[in-house]
Amino acid sequence: QVQLTESGGGLVQAGGSLRLSCAASVRTSDSGETLYTYGKAWFRQAPGKEREFVAAISWKGGRTYYADSVKDRFTISRDNARDTVYLQMNSLGPEDTAVYYCAADVDNYIVTWTDTEEYDYWGQGTQVTVSS
């Protein structure tokens, strides 16, 4: 199993910034095989809404993808030595209020980066609240 642990959420005023982190634990499959996390992503879910894609990054960081709503404000990055993915969020607005989840793929095969079904493991989520 892979355990993903998010941190960095909190309450911030509109226009402010936050940096989310998601660390992956050492992992093995049920058969004892070592699992590696490859593509990683951030999704978010606001009350009463479906979970939506925010950003994603390929294993070596050469490719990044963003939702239009966060492009030019959020930056996804990763440190593979620490097996951690980050989400730097700037110019936050009340519309960014949500629980943010990180997700990871262990198959090294993602076709649609925005699709929740592409990811094998999820973190427990961290709350981001932006006050106006």
Short mmCIF file of C-alpha atoms in Angstrom, two decimals:
data_model
loop_
_atom_site.label_atom_id
_atom_site.label_comp_id
_atom_site.label_asym_id
_atom_site.label_seq_id
_atom_site.Cartn_x
_atom_site.Cartn_y
_atom_site.Cartn_z
CA GLN A 1 0.00 0.00 0.00
CA VAL A 2 0.97 3.60 -0.53
CA GLN A 3 0.16 6.21 2.05
CA LEU A 4 -0.06 9.84 0.97
CA THR A 5 -0.04 12.52 3.64
CA GLU A 6 -0.98 16.11 2.81
CA SER A 7 -0.07 19.16 4.85
CA GLY A 8 -0.01 22.92 4.53
CA GLY A 9 -3.69 23.73 4.40
CA GLY A 10 -5.26 26.43 6.52
CA LEU A 11 -7.10 29.72 6.58
CA VAL A 12 -5.82 32.59 4.46
CA GLN A 13 -7.18 35.93 3.33
CA ALA A 14 -8.02 36.55 -0.29
CA GLY A 15 -4.91 37.43 -2.25
CA GLY A 16 -2.73 35.35 0.02
CA SER A 17 -0.66 32.24 -0.61
CA LEU A 18 -0.33 28.73 0.70
CA ARG A 19 1.95 25.83 -0.11
CA LEU A 20 0.61 22.32 0.13
CA SER A 21 2.82 19.28 0.47
CA CYS A 22 2.08 15.61 -0.05
CA ALA A 23 4.56 13.01 1.09
CA ALA A 24 4.40 9.37 0.03
CA SER A 25 5.37 6.62 2.40
CA VAL A 26 7.49 3.63 1.47
CA ARG A 27 5.25 1.15 -0.09
CA THR A 28 4.70 -2.46 -0.98
CA SER A 29 1.93 -4.33 -2.74
CA ASP A 30 -0.01 -7.15 -1.13
CA SER A 31 2.43 -9.56 -2.71
CA GLY A 32 5.38 -7.71 -1.22
CA GLU A 33 6.42 -5.99 -4.44
CA THR A 34 7.84 -2.51 -4.01
CA LEU A 35 5.56 0.15 -5.41
CA TYR A 36 6.78 3.43 -6.85
CA THR A 37 4.70 6.51 -7.34
CA TYR A 38 4.90 8.08 -10.76
CA GLY A 39 2.41 10.66 -11.97
CA LYS A 40 0.99 12.80 -9.19
CA ALA A 41 -1.81 15.28 -9.03
CA TRP A 42 -3.84 17.58 -6.85
CA PHE A 43 -7.61 17.61 -6.88
CA ARG A 44 -10.03 19.60 -4.76
CA GLN A 45 -13.58 19.28 -3.58
CA ALA A 46 -15.75 22.11 -2.36
CA PRO A 47 -18.90 21.47 -0.29
CA GLY A 48 -21.71 20.21 -2.48
CA LYS A 49 -19.50 19.90 -5.53
CA GLU A 50 -17.73 17.09 -7.29
CA ARG A 51 -14.03 16.55 -6.93
CA GLU A 52 -12.21 18.52 -9.59
CA PHE A 53 -8.77 18.43 -11.11
CA VAL A 54 -6.32 21.14 -10.09
CA ALA A 55 -2.85 20.21 -11.33
CA ALA A 56 -0.69 17.23 -12.24
CA ILE A 57 2.96 16.47 -12.82
CA SER A 58 4.78 13.66 -14.55
CA TRP A 59 7.31 11.45 -12.79
CA LYS A 60 10.40 13.42 -13.73
CA GLY A 61 8.57 16.73 -13.65
CA GLY A 62 8.94 17.45 -17.33
CA ARG A 63 5.23 17.75 -17.90
CA THR A 64 2.75 19.70 -15.87
CA TYR A 65 -0.95 20.22 -16.34
CA TYR A 66 -3.29 22.77 -14.81
CA ALA A 67 -6.97 23.48 -14.65
CA ASP A 68 -7.81 26.72 -16.40
CA SER A 69 -9.12 28.15 -13.14
CA VAL A 70 -5.71 27.93 -11.46
CA LYS A 71 -3.34 28.42 -14.36
CA ASP A 72 -0.85 31.24 -13.72
CA ARG A 73 -1.70 31.22 -10.00
CA PHE A 74 -0.77 27.70 -8.87
CA THR A 75 2.46 25.80 -9.45
CA ILE A 76 2.93 22.06 -9.01
CA SER A 77 6.38 20.65 -8.38
CA ARG A 78 7.95 17.54 -6.94
CA ASP A 79 11.04 16.34 -5.15
CA ASN A 80 11.53 12.69 -6.01
CA ALA A 81 14.33 12.28 -3.48
CA ARG A 82 11.75 13.03 -0.80
CA ASP A 83 8.90 11.47 -2.77
CA THR A 84 6.94 14.65 -2.16
CA VAL A 85 4.75 16.73 -4.42
CA TYR A 86 3.97 20.39 -3.75
CA LEU A 87 1.32 22.85 -4.76
CA GLN A 88 2.22 26.52 -4.46
CA MET A 89 -0.97 28.54 -4.49
CA ASN A 90 -0.84 32.30 -5.02
CA SER A 91 -3.51 34.97 -5.41
CA LEU A 92 -6.02 32.81 -3.62
CA GLY A 93 -9.68 33.69 -3.76
CA PRO A 94 -12.79 32.43 -1.95
CA GLU A 95 -13.49 30.21 -4.97
CA ASP A 96 -10.38 28.22 -4.08
CA THR A 97 -11.89 27.13 -0.76
CA ALA A 98 -12.03 23.34 -0.74
CA VAL A 99 -10.49 20.18 0.61
CA TYR A 100 -7.38 19.50 -1.42
CA TYR A 101 -6.36 15.92 -2.15
CA CYS A 102 -3.17 14.58 -3.61
CA ALA A 103 -3.23 11.49 -5.78
CA ALA A 104 -0.59 9.16 -7.14
CA ASP A 105 -0.26 6.66 -9.93
CA VAL A 106 1.82 3.50 -9.45
CA ASP A 107 1.42 2.10 -12.95
CA ASN A 108 3.44 4.81 -14.72
CA TYR A 109 0.68 5.03 -17.25
CA ILE A 110 -1.75 7.96 -17.35
CA VAL A 111 -3.80 8.84 -20.38
CA THR A 112 -6.09 11.49 -18.98
CA TRP A 113 -4.40 13.42 -16.22
CA THR A 114 -7.62 15.12 -15.17
CA ASP A 115 -9.47 11.85 -14.57
CA THR A 116 -9.69 10.65 -10.95
CA GLU A 117 -9.84 7.04 -12.19
CA GLU A 118 -6.26 7.27 -13.44
CA TYR A 119 -4.85 7.49 -9.92
CA ASP A 120 -4.33 4.57 -7.60
CA TYR A 121 -3.85 6.18 -4.22
CA TRP A 122 -5.24 9.24 -2.49
CA GLY A 123 -4.41 11.25 0.55
CA GLN A 124 -6.87 12.11 3.28
CA GLY A 125 -7.17 15.73 2.19
CA THR A 126 -6.24 19.08 3.69
CA GLN A 127 -8.66 21.96 4.12
CA VAL A 128 -7.95 25.28 2.43
CA THR A 129 -10.22 28.15 3.39
CA VAL A 130 -9.91 31.57 1.77
CA SER A 131 -11.74 34.44 3.42
CA SER A 132 -12.89 37.46 1.46
#
